Amino acid sequence: MRAMRLVAEGRPLRAEAVDLPPVPEHAAIVKVGAAGVCHSDLHLISGAYDLGDGRKLSTTAGGAVLPLTPGHEIAGTIESLGPGAGASGLREGDEVVVYPWIGCGQCRKCAAGRENQCEGAQRFLGFMRDGGYAERVVVPDVRYLVPAKGLTSPQAAPLGCAGITALSSVRRCELRPSDLVFLIGAGGVGSIAIQLAKKTTNARVAVADVDDAKLEHASGLGADYVFNTVKVEAKDVVAQVKRANDGRGADAVIDYVGTPRTASLGFRLLGHEGRLVEVGLVGGGMTLPLPMLPLLGAEVLGNFTGTLSQLAEMVDLARRGVIVPVVSRSYPLEDANAVLEQLEHGGIRGRAVLIP
Ligand SMILES: [Zn+2]
Ligand SMILES: [Zn+2]
């Protein structure tokens, strides 16, 4: 089958023919209908996360072996099931979205259903195992397939990362109605988070980005306040948020970018007992004005993707039309390198998907 593969860190992906193994006992082979292109793919390909102060964390240190097929936002149809997979109730031909954050299955986090925080040998599809930039993908157990009938593959694929990351990060804010949540970054994840915050929590939503078109889109999705942080200085953003929130800082901030500049803005925006949730992996370090943590009783937390049960919830929200999946455009699989380059330079609105 055709696949776009990472053969060396920092190099463009290469089109290759890959043989599929026989389907293991409880596994499934999914014919890929669409594969979302995510910022994390850029980190995987570059080979490192930037930890700040010149320090790097290898993205393949977790057990990736090259060559590797990236792609963790995968939707399609079940092509074949392993001999032990029949009891799942799923059938060949079913439309599914794949949960890619597959853990070791044995550690405490996996046992608690939080495989995205697996402490053992992670098997994340598109990172440690071959992913969806291919005609087919092997999913090691059918339980990682969520039925997605009623959604097209381009609509369903981004739910596996962008969708559950939005859901999980909004949940971690523990918003109450009339709270003000400030979202930094109106890209693929932020666009879903705006809708979730508005429709599932009734909070007021402020959004910052550096692109007016993305902010206009954010307003269309229900954002109450938008800020272009190229045009408005941080201190003015802070002042306007306070004005909008009865003199208080934001009740929660979610940073979908993850740079020193966005994280510092996020921290400055917090009110008493405010929560800053770091999600984006663009990278760098952060200096905190330490007395403000105790004085505000503030919290800084991190969120990495979401759980299998959250994927089922997201699929349900999308099928019922509560959340409109945000897909910008579909491209042929072989255009993967060009799409990744556009994403790196901020040229993708919503989510781009590859169609094998
Ligand atoms: Zn992702
Ligand atoms: Zn585990």
Coordinates of C-alpha atoms and ligand atoms in Angstrom, one line a residue:
M1 CA 0.0 0.0 0.0
R2 CA 1.0 3.6 -0.4
A3 CA 2.2 5.6 2.6
M4 CA 4.0 8.9 3.3
R5 CA 6.9 8.0 5.7
L6 CA 9.4 9.7 8.0
V7 CA 12.7 8.1 7.1
A8 CA 15.0 10.6 8.8
E9 CA 14.4 13.4 11.4
G10 CA 14.2 16.8 9.8
R11 CA 13.7 15.4 6.3
P12 CA 10.6 15.6 4.2
L13 CA 8.3 12.6 4.2
R14 CA 8.9 10.0 1.5
A15 CA 6.3 8.2 -0.6
E16 CA 6.9 4.5 -0.1
A17 CA 5.1 1.2 -0.7
V18 CA 4.6 -0.7 2.6
D19 CA 3.5 -4.3 3.2
L20 CA 0.7 -4.9 5.7
P21 CA 1.1 -7.6 8.3
P22 CA -1.6 -10.3 8.7
V23 CA -4.2 -8.9 11.1
P24 CA -3.3 -9.8 14.8
E25 CA -5.8 -11.6 17.0
H26 CA -7.8 -8.7 18.4
A27 CA -6.8 -6.1 15.8
A28 CA -8.4 -4.4 12.9
I29 CA -7.2 -3.0 9.6
V30 CA -8.8 0.3 8.8
K31 CA -9.0 1.6 5.3
V32 CA -8.1 5.3 5.8
G33 CA -10.7 7.7 4.5
A34 CA -9.0 10.8 5.9
A35 CA -6.0 11.6 8.0
G36 CA -5.8 15.0 9.8
V37 CA -2.6 17.0 9.7
C38 CA -1.7 18.2 13.2
H39 CA 1.0 20.5 14.7
S40 CA 2.4 17.5 16.6
D41 CA 3.3 15.9 13.2
L42 CA 5.7 18.9 12.7
H43 CA 7.4 18.1 16.0
L44 CA 7.6 14.4 15.2
I45 CA 9.2 15.2 11.9
S46 CA 11.6 17.8 13.3
G47 CA 12.7 15.2 15.9
A48 CA 12.5 17.4 19.0
Y49 CA 10.5 19.5 21.4
D50 CA 12.1 22.8 22.4
L51 CA 12.3 22.9 26.2
G52 CA 13.8 26.4 26.3
D53 CA 17.4 27.4 27.4
G54 CA 18.7 25.5 24.4
R55 CA 17.4 22.2 25.8
K56 CA 15.6 19.7 23.6
L57 CA 13.4 16.6 24.1
S58 CA 13.6 14.0 21.4
T59 CA 10.2 13.2 20.0
T60 CA 11.3 9.6 19.1
A61 CA 12.8 8.9 22.6
G62 CA 9.5 7.3 23.5
G63 CA 10.2 4.3 21.3
A64 CA 9.6 5.4 17.7
V65 CA 11.6 3.5 15.2
L66 CA 12.2 5.0 11.7
P67 CA 11.0 4.6 9.1
L68 CA 7.6 5.5 10.5
T69 CA 4.2 6.6 9.0
P70 CA 2.9 9.7 10.9
G71 CA -0.7 10.6 11.2
H72 CA -2.8 10.2 14.4
E73 CA -6.1 11.7 13.3
I74 CA -7.6 8.8 11.4
A75 CA -11.1 7.9 10.2
G76 CA -12.2 5.4 7.7
T77 CA -13.9 2.0 7.3
I78 CA -13.0 -1.4 8.9
E79 CA -11.4 -3.5 6.1
S80 CA -10.7 -6.6 8.2
L81 CA -10.9 -7.9 11.7
G82 CA -8.6 -10.3 13.5
P83 CA -10.0 -13.7 14.5
G84 CA -10.6 -12.6 18.1
A85 CA -12.2 -9.2 17.3
G86 CA -15.6 -10.4 16.4
A87 CA -17.2 -10.0 19.8
S88 CA -16.8 -6.2 19.6
G89 CA -20.0 -5.9 17.7
L90 CA -18.1 -4.0 14.9
R91 CA -18.3 -5.4 11.4
E92 CA -16.2 -5.0 8.3
G93 CA -17.3 -2.0 6.4
D94 CA -18.3 0.0 9.5
E95 CA -17.3 3.7 9.5
V96 CA -15.0 4.4 12.4
V97 CA -12.7 7.0 14.0
V98 CA -9.5 5.7 15.5
Y99 CA -8.3 6.4 19.1
P100 CA -4.6 6.8 18.5
W101 CA -3.3 7.4 22.1
I102 CA -2.9 3.7 22.8
G103 CA -0.9 2.9 26.0
C104 CA 0.9 -0.2 27.3
G105 CA -2.4 -1.5 28.7
Q106 CA -0.7 -2.4 32.0
C107 CA 0.2 0.7 34.0
R108 CA -1.9 2.6 36.5
K109 CA -2.9 5.3 34.0
C110 CA -4.0 2.8 31.4
A111 CA -6.0 0.9 34.0
A112 CA -7.8 4.2 34.9
G113 CA -8.7 4.8 31.2
R114 CA -6.1 7.5 30.7
E115 CA -3.9 5.9 28.1
N116 CA -2.9 9.3 26.8
Q117 CA -0.8 9.6 30.0
C118 CA 0.5 6.0 29.9
E119 CA 3.6 5.5 32.1
G120 CA 4.8 2.4 30.3
A121 CA 5.6 1.5 26.7
Q122 CA 3.3 3.8 24.7
R123 CA 1.9 2.6 21.4
F124 CA 0.6 6.0 20.1
L125 CA -0.4 5.5 16.4
G126 CA 1.6 7.9 14.2
F127 CA 4.3 8.3 16.8
M128 CA 5.5 4.9 18.0
R129 CA 3.4 2.8 15.6
D130 CA 2.6 3.4 12.0
G131 CA -0.3 5.9 11.6
G132 CA -2.7 7.3 9.1
Y133 CA -0.7 8.9 6.3
A134 CA -1.3 5.7 4.4
E135 CA -4.0 3.8 2.6
R136 CA -4.5 1.5 5.6
V137 CA -3.6 1.4 9.3
V138 CA -3.3 -1.5 11.8
V139 CA -5.1 -0.8 15.0
P140 CA -3.9 -3.2 17.7
D141 CA -7.3 -3.7 19.3
V142 CA -10.8 -3.1 18.0
R143 CA -11.7 -1.4 21.3
Y144 CA -9.8 1.7 20.0
L145 CA -12.4 2.1 17.2
V146 CA -15.4 4.4 17.8
P147 CA -18.3 4.1 15.4
A148 CA -18.7 7.3 13.4
K149 CA -21.6 6.6 11.1
G150 CA -23.2 9.9 10.0
L151 CA -19.9 11.8 9.8
T152 CA -17.7 11.9 6.8
S153 CA -14.1 10.8 7.2
P154 CA -12.8 14.4 6.9
Q155 CA -15.2 15.4 9.6
A156 CA -14.4 12.5 11.9
A157 CA -10.6 12.2 11.6
P158 CA -9.7 15.5 13.5
L159 CA -11.8 14.4 16.5
G160 CA -9.1 11.8 17.5
C161 CA -6.7 14.6 18.4
A162 CA -8.0 18.1 17.9
G163 CA -11.5 17.2 19.2
I164 CA -10.5 15.3 22.3
T165 CA -7.8 17.8 23.1
A166 CA -10.4 20.6 23.0
L167 CA -12.8 18.6 25.2
S168 CA -10.2 17.5 27.7
S169 CA -8.7 21.0 28.1
V170 CA -12.1 22.7 28.5
R171 CA -13.1 20.2 31.1
R172 CA -9.9 20.8 33.1
C173 CA -11.0 24.5 33.5
E174 CA -14.0 23.3 35.5
L175 CA -16.0 26.3 34.1
R176 CA -19.2 27.5 35.7
P177 CA -21.9 29.5 33.7
S178 CA -20.8 33.2 33.4
D179 CA -17.1 32.4 34.0
L180 CA -14.8 34.0 31.5
V181 CA -12.4 31.6 29.7
F182 CA -9.6 33.0 27.5
L183 CA -8.4 30.8 24.7
I184 CA -5.1 31.6 23.0
G185 CA -4.9 30.2 19.4
A186 CA -8.0 29.9 17.1
G187 CA -6.6 27.1 15.0
G188 CA -7.9 23.5 14.7
V189 CA -8.2 22.8 18.4
G190 CA -9.2 26.3 19.5
S191 CA -12.1 26.4 17.0
I192 CA -13.6 23.3 18.6
A193 CA -12.9 24.6 22.1
I194 CA -14.8 27.8 21.5
Q195 CA -17.9 25.8 20.6
L196 CA -17.5 23.4 23.6
A197 CA -17.0 26.2 26.0
K198 CA -20.1 28.1 24.7
K199 CA -22.4 25.2 24.3
T200 CA -21.5 22.8 27.1
T201 CA -20.6 25.2 29.9
N202 CA -22.3 28.5 29.1
A203 CA -19.1 30.4 29.9
R204 CA -18.1 33.6 28.2
V205 CA -15.3 33.0 25.7
A206 CA -12.5 35.4 24.7
V207 CA -10.1 34.4 22.0
A208 CA -6.7 35.6 21.0
D209 CA -4.8 35.0 17.7
V210 CA -2.4 36.7 15.4
D211 CA -4.6 36.3 12.3
D212 CA -7.7 38.5 11.7
A213 CA -9.4 35.9 9.5
K214 CA -9.1 33.2 12.2
L215 CA -10.6 35.7 14.7
E216 CA -13.5 36.5 12.4
H217 CA -14.1 32.7 12.2
A218 CA -13.9 32.5 16.0
S219 CA -16.6 35.2 16.3
G220 CA -18.7 33.2 13.9
L221 CA -18.4 30.2 16.2
G222 CA -19.6 32.2 19.2
A223 CA -16.5 33.9 20.7
D224 CA -17.7 36.9 22.8
Y225 CA -14.5 38.8 22.6
V226 CA -11.6 38.6 20.2
F227 CA -8.1 40.0 20.4
N228 CA -5.4 40.2 17.7
T229 CA -2.3 40.1 19.8
V230 CA -0.1 41.6 17.0
K231 CA -2.2 44.7 17.2
V232 CA -3.2 44.9 20.9
E233 CA -0.5 45.0 23.5
A234 CA -0.6 42.4 26.4
K235 CA -1.3 45.0 29.0
D236 CA -4.3 46.3 27.1
V237 CA -5.6 42.7 26.6
V238 CA -5.4 42.2 30.3
A239 CA -7.2 45.5 31.0
Q240 CA -10.0 44.8 28.6
V241 CA -10.5 41.3 30.0
K242 CA -10.8 42.8 33.5
R243 CA -13.3 45.3 32.2
A244 CA -15.3 42.5 30.7
N245 CA -15.2 40.4 33.9
D246 CA -16.3 42.9 36.6
G247 CA -12.7 43.9 37.4
R248 CA -11.5 40.3 37.8
G249 CA -9.0 38.5 35.7
A250 CA -9.9 35.5 33.6
D251 CA -11.3 32.5 35.4
A252 CA -9.4 30.2 33.2
V253 CA -6.9 30.5 30.2
I254 CA -6.1 27.7 27.8
D255 CA -2.9 28.2 25.8
Y256 CA -3.2 26.2 22.5
V257 CA 0.1 27.7 21.2
G258 CA 2.6 27.1 24.0
T259 CA 5.4 29.7 23.6
P260 CA 7.0 31.9 26.3
R261 CA 4.9 34.8 25.0
T262 CA 1.5 33.1 25.0
A263 CA 2.1 31.4 28.3
S264 CA 3.2 34.7 30.0
L265 CA 0.1 36.4 28.6
G266 CA -2.0 33.5 29.9
F267 CA -0.6 33.8 33.3
R268 CA -0.9 37.6 33.4
L269 CA -4.6 37.2 32.5
L270 CA -5.5 35.0 35.5
G271 CA -7.7 36.2 38.3
H272 CA -8.0 34.7 41.8
E273 CA -7.9 30.9 41.8
G274 CA -7.6 31.1 38.0
R275 CA -6.3 28.1 36.1
L276 CA -3.8 28.2 33.2
V277 CA -4.0 25.1 31.0
E278 CA -1.0 24.6 28.7
V279 CA -1.8 22.6 25.6
G280 CA 0.3 23.8 22.7
L281 CA 3.8 22.3 22.1
V282 CA 5.4 25.0 20.0
G283 CA 8.0 25.2 22.8
G284 CA 10.4 27.3 24.9
G285 CA 10.6 28.0 28.6
M286 CA 8.6 30.3 30.9
T287 CA 9.5 32.5 33.8
L288 CA 6.8 32.9 36.4
P289 CA 6.5 35.8 38.9
L290 CA 6.4 33.3 41.8
P291 CA 4.6 35.4 44.4
M292 CA 1.6 35.7 42.1
L293 CA 1.0 31.9 42.3
P294 CA 0.3 31.9 46.1
L295 CA -1.2 35.4 46.1
L296 CA -3.8 34.5 43.4
G297 CA -4.1 30.8 44.5
A298 CA -3.5 30.2 40.8
E299 CA -2.9 26.9 39.1
V300 CA -0.8 26.0 36.0
L301 CA -1.5 22.6 34.5
G302 CA -0.8 20.7 31.3
N303 CA -3.1 18.8 29.1
F304 CA -2.1 16.2 26.5
T305 CA -4.9 15.0 24.2
G306 CA -7.8 13.1 25.8
T307 CA -9.2 9.7 26.6
L308 CA -10.9 7.0 24.7
S309 CA -14.2 7.7 26.4
Q310 CA -13.8 11.4 25.6
L311 CA -13.5 10.4 21.9
A312 CA -16.8 8.6 22.1
E313 CA -18.3 11.8 23.7
M314 CA -16.9 14.0 20.9
V315 CA -18.2 11.8 18.2
D316 CA -21.6 12.0 19.8
L317 CA -21.5 15.8 20.1
A318 CA -20.5 16.0 16.4
R319 CA -23.2 13.6 15.3
R320 CA -25.8 15.6 17.1
G321 CA -24.6 18.8 15.5
V322 CA -23.7 20.4 18.9
I323 CA -20.1 20.8 17.6
V324 CA -19.5 21.6 13.9
P325 CA -16.3 19.8 12.9
V326 CA -13.9 22.3 11.4
V327 CA -12.2 21.1 8.2
S328 CA -10.5 23.6 6.0
R329 CA -9.6 21.5 3.0
S330 CA -8.8 18.0 1.8
Y331 CA -5.6 17.2 -0.1
P332 CA -4.2 14.1 -1.8
L333 CA -2.0 11.9 0.5
E334 CA 1.1 12.7 -1.6
D335 CA 0.7 16.4 -0.8
A336 CA 1.6 15.7 2.8
N337 CA 4.9 17.7 2.8
A338 CA 3.3 20.8 1.2
V339 CA 0.4 20.8 3.7
L340 CA 2.9 20.4 6.6
E341 CA 4.8 23.3 5.3
Q342 CA 1.7 25.5 5.1
L343 CA 0.7 24.5 8.6
E344 CA 4.1 25.4 9.9
H345 CA 3.7 28.9 8.5
G346 CA 0.2 29.4 9.8
G347 CA -1.4 29.0 6.4
I348 CA -4.1 26.5 7.4
R349 CA -7.4 27.6 8.8
G350 CA -9.3 24.9 10.7
R351 CA -8.0 21.5 9.9
A352 CA -6.4 20.1 6.8
V353 CA -6.9 16.4 6.0
L354 CA -5.1 14.0 3.6
I355 CA -7.2 11.7 1.5
P356 CA -5.3 8.5 0.5
Ligands
ZN1 ZN -2.5 15.9 17.1
ZN2 ZN 0.2 2.3 30.2

